[in-house]
Structures are given as C-alpha cells and as structure tokens.
Amino acid sequence: IYIDEIVNGEKLNSIVSDFKKSCYQKILAIGGGRTMDYAKFLSYVSNKTLIGIPSSLATHVYASPKIHALEPIKELGFELTIDGDPAHLVFIDTHLLNLLYKENKRLVYSGFGDIMAFINARRDWKYSAENGNERYSKFVDDSITFIIDQLVNIDINQAITNWIADYIFIQCLLCHITDWVGSAPASGAEHLFAKCIEDESENQIFHGEIVALGVLIFSYIRNKDISISKSLMRKFEITTVLANLGLSKNMIIDSLYNSQFYGLKKRRYTIIQELDNSKEFYSFIIDRMLEEGLLE
C-alpha cells in the first residue's frame, strides 16, 4: 500500500477492513513520518505488530507512541492525537540513510530542527507547570539539558555513521519524554506556529525547519536563547531566508496570530497566552528581526 493512495477516510477504512480480514500478523512500514503514522494507526486499530524502517530522520514519528490525526484518520472520528504505540521493532538502515544524506542533507538536518523545539518548549512547559497546568519533572528537565548539549556538541562534519546513533538516541529520548510527562516539554509555541504554517502553506515545507524558525522567533520575543537558536540553525543549514523556506512575511504573521487559537483548542498553555496577540504586534516583531538580520 502506498500512502499517496490513502486519499480519504473511506479508502483508509477499506484498508483497515481488508487487513483485519487477512491472515497477516505483522505490518512492515518503509518511509517517512506520514507512512509511520498510517502504519501505527493500522497497528493500533488491528492490534498487529508493526516493524518500521525509516527512510529519513526528518521526524521522530517512527519512535513516538503518538499517532498524528491525519485528515483520513480524522474522517474516521479521531480528531485529536492518538495515544498508541511506536513501531514495535525499528531497523535503522545506515546505508539507506547515508545515501539520503549524500543526496539531500536537508531531509536529515531538518530533524535536528524539530529537536530544537526543546529550547523554547521547555520554557513554556516549566511556566505552565508553575501554574498547575503541567507536571514538572527534574529528570525530564535534566534530560532536556542533555539533548540540547548533544545538539551543540554533535559533529556533523564527520561521516554520518559516526553520529547517527547519537541522533537516533536523542530522537528516541524525545519520544520517551513525551510519554513520561506529556508532549508539552517538546512541543510549545513553536509547534503551534509550525502547525498553523503547515495548514496554510501550499508549498513543500519541512516541518523541522519551520519548528526551528518558530524557536528563533519565540526566543527573540522572550529575549532568551537567541544566540544558541541562531547558532544551531546555522550549524544544521536551516535557512533564515523566508522565501527559501517557502514562506512570506504575511504568512508568518497570520500563523503567529492563529497560534493562540490552535493552542486553546489543544489546551496547550504557552507564552502566546501572555502576548499581545495581534497581527500588529507580530508584524512589529518580524520587522525588527528583518532589520537586525535574524531573518531575511
């Protein structure tokens, strides 16, 4: 089954029905984030074992127990993220990923951008925990420090085989953190912003790159972590040129504005609730960042 064939809920329901009637006991999924989400959903509703082979590391979906409610999944009545299981067994094909890395580093590096979310989300999570909305854990806090240190110290100038294990480890650690205390420490205002961008954009965009951009913007708004955010984006070759990200200034402003409403829907308390949530405010912020060369 190719995921591009899953065009609606009716098609997905037909696949689920056919699989349940079959004699197959295992699912083998080869692909990226959407492939793994559909495979995890099929495993979830059929109670069958899932074996995953990620074709890129642009997302950590293969290791996450969360199942994103993609549009065909929503049509089957699952409006929110599903608490399921990660793939029960994952094979990391370093030869395949090395070929991808040589062909398109951007697909590999964008996954680092997704992990950068911790820089901002950690502050949202701790502030929310202080107000009784989330559960704080010092062990998780220390784990986040470890992950950010890994982002800083990982030497991507070496061959990918020298650092891919560290990369996979911090992706898996991210997924464990969200399982331990919920998704808040890894998904704050920057992810609300990224989701709004993804809903509006007609261009091909990379989730991790938009998350990293959100980290930079909210770091600027907080006046904290700006240098590390900028340094990591440069290290992982994540551009700050809006056109190269497939974005416009107005799209960014609209998405920042809409992030508050999406956050309320998700019941996610972030810095956005404390801001002047107006397009005029966000326009002022983006203009300042453009003037200071943080964005182009």
mmCIF file of C-alpha atoms in Angstrom:
data_model
loop_
_atom_site.group_PDB
_atom_site.id
_atom_site.type_symbol
_atom_site.label_atom_id
_atom_site.label_comp_id
_atom_site.label_asym_id
_atom_site.label_seq_id
_atom_site.Cartn_x
_atom_site.Cartn_y
_atom_site.Cartn_z
ATOM 1 C CA ILE A 1 0.000 0.000 0.000
ATOM 2 C CA TYR A 2 1.387 3.402 -0.984
ATOM 3 C CA ILE A 3 0.342 6.202 1.353
ATOM 4 C CA ASP A 4 -0.444 8.540 -1.562
ATOM 5 C CA GLU A 5 -3.333 6.177 -2.317
ATOM 6 C CA ILE A 6 -4.894 6.985 1.073
ATOM 7 C CA VAL A 7 -6.860 9.983 -0.162
ATOM 8 C CA ASN A 8 -9.733 9.929 2.337
ATOM 9 C CA GLY A 9 -11.262 8.142 5.294
ATOM 10 C CA GLU A 10 -13.233 5.756 3.083
ATOM 11 C CA LYS A 11 -10.037 4.474 1.467
ATOM 12 C CA LEU A 12 -8.308 4.151 4.849
ATOM 13 C CA ASN A 13 -11.292 2.305 6.310
ATOM 14 C CA SER A 14 -11.210 -0.100 3.364
ATOM 15 C CA ILE A 15 -7.506 -0.810 4.012
ATOM 16 C CA VAL A 16 -8.193 -1.408 7.707
ATOM 17 C CA SER A 17 -11.090 -3.735 6.895
ATOM 18 C CA ASP A 18 -9.097 -5.724 4.331
ATOM 19 C CA PHE A 19 -6.176 -6.101 6.712
ATOM 20 C CA LYS A 20 -8.332 -7.303 9.589
ATOM 21 C CA LYS A 21 -9.797 -9.989 7.307
ATOM 22 C CA SER A 22 -6.373 -11.112 6.094
ATOM 23 C CA CYS A 23 -4.067 -13.718 7.602
ATOM 24 C CA TYR A 24 -1.225 -11.231 8.034
ATOM 25 C CA GLN A 25 0.115 -10.882 11.566
ATOM 26 C CA LYS A 26 2.658 -8.107 11.021
ATOM 27 C CA ILE A 27 2.903 -4.765 9.248
ATOM 28 C CA LEU A 28 6.124 -3.667 7.560
ATOM 29 C CA ALA A 29 6.345 0.095 7.003
ATOM 30 C CA ILE A 30 9.107 1.741 4.957
ATOM 31 C CA GLY A 31 9.009 5.517 4.666
ATOM 32 C CA GLY A 32 8.873 8.843 6.447
ATOM 33 C CA GLY A 33 6.614 10.441 9.040
ATOM 34 C CA ARG A 34 3.256 10.092 7.268
ATOM 35 C CA THR A 35 3.984 6.487 6.381
ATOM 36 C CA MET A 36 4.771 5.689 10.001
ATOM 37 C CA ASP A 37 1.645 7.489 11.236
ATOM 38 C CA TYR A 38 -0.595 5.480 8.909
ATOM 39 C CA ALA A 39 1.224 2.247 9.823
ATOM 40 C CA LYS A 40 0.923 2.978 13.557
ATOM 41 C CA PHE A 41 -2.778 3.698 13.090
ATOM 42 C CA LEU A 42 -3.264 0.414 11.233
ATOM 43 C CA SER A 43 -1.383 -1.379 14.012
ATOM 44 C CA TYR A 44 -3.463 0.453 16.638
ATOM 45 C CA VAL A 45 -6.876 -0.491 15.233
ATOM 46 C CA SER A 46 -5.886 -4.060 14.274
ATOM 47 C CA ASN A 47 -3.698 -4.895 17.292
ATOM 48 C CA LYS A 48 -0.987 -6.235 14.953
ATOM 49 C CA THR A 49 2.796 -5.960 15.330
ATOM 50 C CA LEU A 50 4.467 -3.096 13.433
ATOM 51 C CA ILE A 51 8.003 -3.222 12.037
ATOM 52 C CA GLY A 52 9.339 0.130 10.844
ATOM 53 C CA ILE A 53 12.196 1.100 8.544
ATOM 54 C CA PRO A 54 12.525 4.914 8.488
ATOM 55 C CA SER A 55 13.569 6.245 5.089
ATOM 56 C CA SER A 56 14.679 9.538 6.639
ATOM 57 C CA LEU A 57 15.206 11.050 10.084
ATOM 58 C CA ALA A 58 13.389 14.291 9.307
ATOM 59 C CA THR A 59 10.872 13.355 12.025
ATOM 60 C CA HIS A 60 10.890 11.088 15.071
ATOM 61 C CA VAL A 61 7.464 9.606 14.285
ATOM 62 C CA TYR A 62 8.896 6.087 13.989
ATOM 63 C CA ALA A 63 9.841 6.156 17.695
ATOM 64 C CA SER A 64 6.835 8.032 19.057
ATOM 65 C CA PRO A 65 3.819 6.428 20.753
ATOM 66 C CA LYS A 66 1.712 9.323 19.468
ATOM 67 C CA ILE A 67 -0.256 8.954 16.233
ATOM 68 C CA HIS A 68 -1.000 12.189 14.399
ATOM 69 C CA ALA A 69 -4.603 12.509 13.282
ATOM 70 C CA LEU A 70 -4.005 12.933 9.553
ATOM 71 C CA GLU A 71 -7.055 14.012 7.545
ATOM 72 C CA PRO A 72 -8.224 10.483 6.534
ATOM 73 C CA ILE A 73 -7.775 9.413 10.181
ATOM 74 C CA LYS A 74 -9.892 12.375 11.309
ATOM 75 C CA GLU A 75 -12.622 11.269 8.905
ATOM 76 C CA LEU A 76 -12.812 8.050 10.903
ATOM 77 C CA GLY A 77 -13.612 10.011 14.066
ATOM 78 C CA PHE A 78 -10.150 10.578 15.570
ATOM 79 C CA GLU A 79 -9.979 14.368 15.883
ATOM 80 C CA LEU A 80 -7.028 14.568 18.289
ATOM 81 C CA THR A 81 -3.610 12.950 18.523
ATOM 82 C CA ILE A 82 -3.983 9.265 19.427
ATOM 83 C CA ASP A 83 -2.086 7.677 22.314
ATOM 84 C CA GLY A 84 -0.902 4.480 20.673
ATOM 85 C CA ASP A 85 2.410 2.669 20.370
ATOM 86 C CA PRO A 86 5.594 3.334 18.451
ATOM 87 C CA ALA A 87 6.700 0.751 15.924
ATOM 88 C CA HIS A 88 7.331 -2.416 17.932
ATOM 89 C CA LEU A 89 10.630 -3.004 16.139
ATOM 90 C CA VAL A 90 12.622 -0.495 14.098
ATOM 91 C CA PHE A 91 15.501 -1.215 11.753
ATOM 92 C CA ILE A 92 17.807 1.736 11.093
ATOM 93 C CA ASP A 93 19.356 1.166 7.668
ATOM 94 C CA THR A 94 22.526 3.256 7.848
ATOM 95 C CA HIS A 95 23.349 2.505 4.206
ATOM 96 C CA LEU A 96 19.991 3.875 3.073
ATOM 97 C CA LEU A 97 20.260 6.932 5.312
ATOM 98 C CA ASN A 98 23.828 7.596 4.184
ATOM 99 C CA LEU A 99 22.656 7.579 0.570
ATOM 100 C CA LEU A 100 19.905 10.035 1.504
ATOM 101 C CA TYR A 101 22.381 12.224 3.378
ATOM 102 C CA LYS A 102 24.645 12.434 0.339
ATOM 103 C CA GLU A 103 21.674 13.176 -1.915
ATOM 104 C CA ASN A 104 19.733 15.579 0.320
ATOM 105 C CA LYS A 105 21.220 16.717 3.634
ATOM 106 C CA ARG A 106 18.222 18.950 4.168
ATOM 107 C CA LEU A 107 15.965 15.944 4.832
ATOM 108 C CA VAL A 108 18.341 14.754 7.544
ATOM 109 C CA TYR A 109 19.152 18.126 9.101
ATOM 110 C CA SER A 110 15.507 19.208 9.343
ATOM 111 C CA GLY A 111 15.054 16.547 12.026
ATOM 112 C CA PHE A 112 17.560 18.430 14.174
ATOM 113 C CA GLY A 113 15.346 21.496 13.735
ATOM 114 C CA ASP A 114 12.428 19.558 15.202
ATOM 115 C CA ILE A 115 14.524 18.632 18.250
ATOM 116 C CA MET A 116 15.454 22.312 18.661
ATOM 117 C CA ALA A 117 11.866 22.775 19.868
ATOM 118 C CA PHE A 118 13.113 21.908 23.370
ATOM 119 C CA ILE A 119 14.848 25.299 23.575
ATOM 120 C CA ASN A 120 11.535 27.138 23.601
ATOM 121 C CA ALA A 121 9.067 24.426 24.656
ATOM 122 C CA ARG A 122 10.979 23.762 27.862
ATOM 123 C CA ARG A 123 10.302 27.352 28.983
ATOM 124 C CA ASP A 124 6.618 27.076 28.042
ATOM 125 C CA TRP A 125 6.346 23.754 29.893
ATOM 126 C CA LYS A 126 8.019 24.982 33.093
ATOM 127 C CA TYR A 127 5.938 28.150 33.173
ATOM 128 C CA SER A 128 2.776 26.110 32.592
ATOM 129 C CA ALA A 129 3.806 23.657 35.342
ATOM 130 C CA GLU A 130 4.271 26.538 37.783
ATOM 131 C CA ASN A 131 0.656 27.486 37.078
ATOM 132 C CA GLY A 132 -0.579 23.945 37.675
ATOM 133 C CA ASN A 133 -1.261 23.063 34.047
ATOM 134 C CA GLU A 134 1.556 20.530 33.530
ATOM 135 C CA ARG A 135 3.569 18.104 35.641
ATOM 136 C CA TYR A 136 7.172 19.128 36.249
ATOM 137 C CA SER A 137 9.943 16.525 36.413
ATOM 138 C CA LYS A 138 13.557 17.325 37.254
ATOM 139 C CA PHE A 139 14.645 14.157 35.461
ATOM 140 C CA VAL A 140 12.925 15.377 32.282
ATOM 141 C CA ASP A 141 14.430 18.845 32.760
ATOM 142 C CA ASP A 142 17.901 17.290 33.061
ATOM 143 C CA SER A 143 17.208 15.109 30.015
ATOM 144 C CA ILE A 144 16.383 18.235 28.016
ATOM 145 C CA THR A 145 19.681 19.790 29.080
ATOM 146 C CA PHE A 146 21.408 16.639 27.828
ATOM 147 C CA ILE A 147 19.582 16.812 24.478
ATOM 148 C CA ILE A 148 20.440 20.487 23.917
ATOM 149 C CA ASP A 149 24.072 19.747 24.793
ATOM 150 C CA GLN A 150 24.022 16.930 22.243
ATOM 151 C CA LEU A 151 22.716 19.330 19.577
ATOM 152 C CA VAL A 152 25.560 21.708 20.350
ATOM 153 C CA ASN A 153 28.275 19.047 20.518
ATOM 154 C CA ILE A 154 27.316 16.627 17.741
ATOM 155 C CA ASP A 155 29.944 16.824 14.984
ATOM 156 C CA ILE A 156 28.102 16.696 11.680
ATOM 157 C CA ASN A 157 31.359 17.352 9.808
ATOM 158 C CA GLN A 158 32.210 13.706 10.411
ATOM 159 C CA ALA A 159 30.684 10.862 8.405
ATOM 160 C CA ILE A 160 27.013 10.280 9.238
ATOM 161 C CA THR A 161 27.857 6.788 10.529
ATOM 162 C CA ASN A 162 29.891 8.455 13.306
ATOM 163 C CA TRP A 163 26.988 10.454 14.726
ATOM 164 C CA ILE A 164 23.768 8.788 13.581
ATOM 165 C CA ALA A 165 23.494 6.730 16.802
ATOM 166 C CA ASP A 166 23.561 9.926 18.905
ATOM 167 C CA TYR A 167 20.962 11.478 16.597
ATOM 168 C CA ILE A 168 18.632 8.487 16.935
ATOM 169 C CA PHE A 169 19.145 8.374 20.693
ATOM 170 C CA ILE A 170 18.004 11.958 21.239
ATOM 171 C CA GLN A 171 15.027 11.422 18.911
ATOM 172 C CA CYS A 172 14.027 8.377 20.963
ATOM 173 C CA LEU A 173 14.648 10.252 24.217
ATOM 174 C CA LEU A 174 12.317 12.990 22.971
ATOM 175 C CA CYS A 175 9.603 10.384 22.456
ATOM 176 C CA HIS A 176 10.139 8.914 25.925
ATOM 177 C CA ILE A 177 9.892 12.385 27.482
ATOM 178 C CA THR A 178 6.504 12.976 25.869
ATOM 179 C CA ASP A 179 5.404 9.557 27.127
ATOM 180 C CA TRP A 180 6.557 10.308 30.686
ATOM 181 C CA VAL A 181 5.066 13.772 31.199
ATOM 182 C CA GLY A 182 3.120 14.585 28.031
ATOM 183 C CA SER A 183 4.121 16.449 24.897
ATOM 184 C CA ALA A 184 4.454 19.933 26.443
ATOM 185 C CA PRO A 185 8.252 19.855 27.084
ATOM 186 C CA ALA A 186 8.893 19.093 23.406
ATOM 187 C CA SER A 187 6.017 20.976 21.817
ATOM 188 C CA GLY A 188 5.343 24.578 22.781
ATOM 189 C CA ALA A 189 4.522 27.787 20.953
ATOM 190 C CA GLU A 190 6.968 26.899 18.160
ATOM 191 C CA HIS A 191 4.927 23.792 17.283
ATOM 192 C CA LEU A 192 1.623 25.669 17.373
ATOM 193 C CA PHE A 193 3.174 28.121 14.926
ATOM 194 C CA ALA A 194 4.520 25.302 12.728
ATOM 195 C CA LYS A 195 1.112 23.594 12.608
ATOM 196 C CA CYS A 196 -0.580 26.821 11.517
ATOM 197 C CA ILE A 197 2.055 27.302 8.799
ATOM 198 C CA GLU A 198 1.586 23.731 7.591
ATOM 199 C CA ASP A 199 -2.199 24.153 7.439
ATOM 200 C CA GLU A 200 -1.928 27.279 5.293
ATOM 201 C CA SER A 201 1.061 26.616 3.066
ATOM 202 C CA GLU A 202 0.643 25.310 -0.463
ATOM 203 C CA ASN A 203 4.415 24.960 -0.870
ATOM 204 C CA GLN A 204 6.545 21.977 0.107
ATOM 205 C CA ILE A 205 7.915 22.783 3.533
ATOM 206 C CA PHE A 206 9.955 20.837 6.059
ATOM 207 C CA HIS A 207 8.378 20.506 9.492
ATOM 208 C CA GLY A 208 11.676 20.661 11.380
ATOM 209 C CA GLU A 209 12.781 23.812 9.582
ATOM 210 C CA ILE A 210 9.541 25.613 10.453
ATOM 211 C CA VAL A 211 9.816 24.458 14.073
ATOM 212 C CA ALA A 212 13.380 25.838 14.211
ATOM 213 C CA LEU A 213 12.128 29.128 12.765
ATOM 214 C CA GLY A 214 9.454 29.215 15.487
ATOM 215 C CA VAL A 215 12.134 28.622 18.120
ATOM 216 C CA LEU A 216 14.123 31.578 16.786
ATOM 217 C CA ILE A 217 11.056 33.856 16.724
ATOM 218 C CA PHE A 218 9.920 32.996 20.247
ATOM 219 C CA SER A 219 13.486 33.173 21.549
ATOM 220 C CA TYR A 220 13.560 36.713 20.174
ATOM 221 C CA ILE A 221 10.217 37.558 21.781
ATOM 222 C CA ARG A 222 11.437 36.189 25.127
ATOM 223 C CA ASN A 223 14.854 37.812 24.645
ATOM 224 C CA LYS A 224 16.392 34.477 25.682
ATOM 225 C CA ASP A 225 18.318 31.730 23.832
ATOM 226 C CA ILE A 226 18.671 33.831 20.679
ATOM 227 C CA SER A 227 22.354 33.086 20.152
ATOM 228 C CA ILE A 228 22.047 29.313 20.595
ATOM 229 C CA SER A 229 18.974 29.182 18.346
ATOM 230 C CA LYS A 230 20.726 31.154 15.628
ATOM 231 C CA SER A 231 23.928 29.106 16.021
ATOM 232 C CA LEU A 232 22.119 25.760 15.718
ATOM 233 C CA MET A 233 20.157 26.884 12.665
ATOM 234 C CA ARG A 234 23.440 27.842 11.026
ATOM 235 C CA LYS A 235 25.036 24.540 12.060
ATOM 236 C CA PHE A 236 22.206 22.454 10.615
ATOM 237 C CA GLU A 237 21.988 24.648 7.498
ATOM 238 C CA ILE A 238 18.419 25.734 8.226
ATOM 239 C CA THR A 239 17.959 28.913 6.274
ATOM 240 C CA THR A 240 16.528 32.115 7.719
ATOM 241 C CA VAL A 241 15.638 33.355 4.228
ATOM 242 C CA LEU A 242 11.847 33.250 4.250
ATOM 243 C CA ALA A 243 11.476 32.683 0.502
ATOM 244 C CA ASN A 244 13.809 29.678 0.683
ATOM 245 C CA LEU A 245 11.550 28.185 3.359
ATOM 246 C CA GLY A 246 8.555 28.662 1.065
ATOM 247 C CA LEU A 247 7.146 31.380 3.331
ATOM 248 C CA SER A 248 6.161 35.019 3.152
ATOM 249 C CA LYS A 249 6.152 37.659 5.867
ATOM 250 C CA ASN A 250 2.339 37.800 5.862
ATOM 251 C CA MET A 251 2.072 34.015 6.171
ATOM 252 C CA ILE A 252 4.295 34.095 9.251
ATOM 253 C CA ILE A 253 2.322 36.922 10.857
ATOM 254 C CA ASP A 254 -1.012 35.197 10.186
ATOM 255 C CA SER A 255 0.282 31.902 11.591
ATOM 256 C CA LEU A 256 1.662 33.533 14.742
ATOM 257 C CA TYR A 257 -1.718 35.203 15.246
ATOM 258 C CA ASN A 258 -3.633 31.935 14.670
ATOM 259 C CA SER A 259 -1.333 30.012 17.019
ATOM 260 C CA GLN A 260 -3.199 31.261 20.081
ATOM 261 C CA PHE A 261 -6.494 29.807 18.880
ATOM 262 C CA TYR A 262 -4.871 26.492 17.967
ATOM 263 C CA GLY A 263 -3.196 26.412 21.388
ATOM 264 C CA LEU A 264 -6.546 26.913 23.125
ATOM 265 C CA LYS A 265 -8.012 24.070 21.058
ATOM 266 C CA LYS A 266 -5.102 21.825 22.075
ATOM 267 C CA ARG A 267 -5.328 23.075 25.689
ATOM 268 C CA ARG A 268 -1.667 23.994 25.489
ATOM 269 C CA TYR A 269 -0.536 26.888 27.690
ATOM 270 C CA THR A 270 2.402 28.760 26.160
ATOM 271 C CA ILE A 271 3.957 32.210 26.078
ATOM 272 C CA ILE A 272 1.405 33.133 23.407
ATOM 273 C CA GLN A 273 -1.265 33.490 26.098
ATOM 274 C CA GLU A 274 0.852 36.237 27.686
ATOM 275 C CA LEU A 275 1.430 38.239 24.492
ATOM 276 C CA ASP A 276 -0.468 40.961 22.702
ATOM 277 C CA ASN A 277 -1.997 38.523 20.236
ATOM 278 C CA SER A 278 -2.486 40.955 17.386
ATOM 279 C CA LYS A 279 -1.183 40.998 13.848
ATOM 280 C CA GLU A 280 0.234 44.460 14.543
ATOM 281 C CA PHE A 281 2.397 43.081 17.364
ATOM 282 C CA TYR A 282 3.705 40.175 15.316
ATOM 283 C CA SER A 283 4.321 42.448 12.339
ATOM 284 C CA PHE A 284 6.441 44.653 14.611
ATOM 285 C CA ILE A 285 8.427 41.606 15.821
ATOM 286 C CA ILE A 286 9.102 40.244 12.325
ATOM 287 C CA ASP A 287 10.070 43.711 11.025
ATOM 288 C CA ARG A 288 12.558 44.035 13.886
ATOM 289 C CA MET A 289 14.034 40.608 13.174
ATOM 290 C CA LEU A 290 14.371 41.511 9.494
ATOM 291 C CA GLU A 291 16.070 44.802 10.362
ATOM 292 C CA GLU A 292 18.502 43.028 12.718
ATOM 293 C CA GLY A 293 19.351 40.368 10.134
ATOM 294 C CA LEU A 294 17.908 37.462 12.125
ATOM 295 C CA LEU A 295 15.535 36.908 9.220
ATOM 296 C CA GLU A 296 15.907 37.752 5.547
#
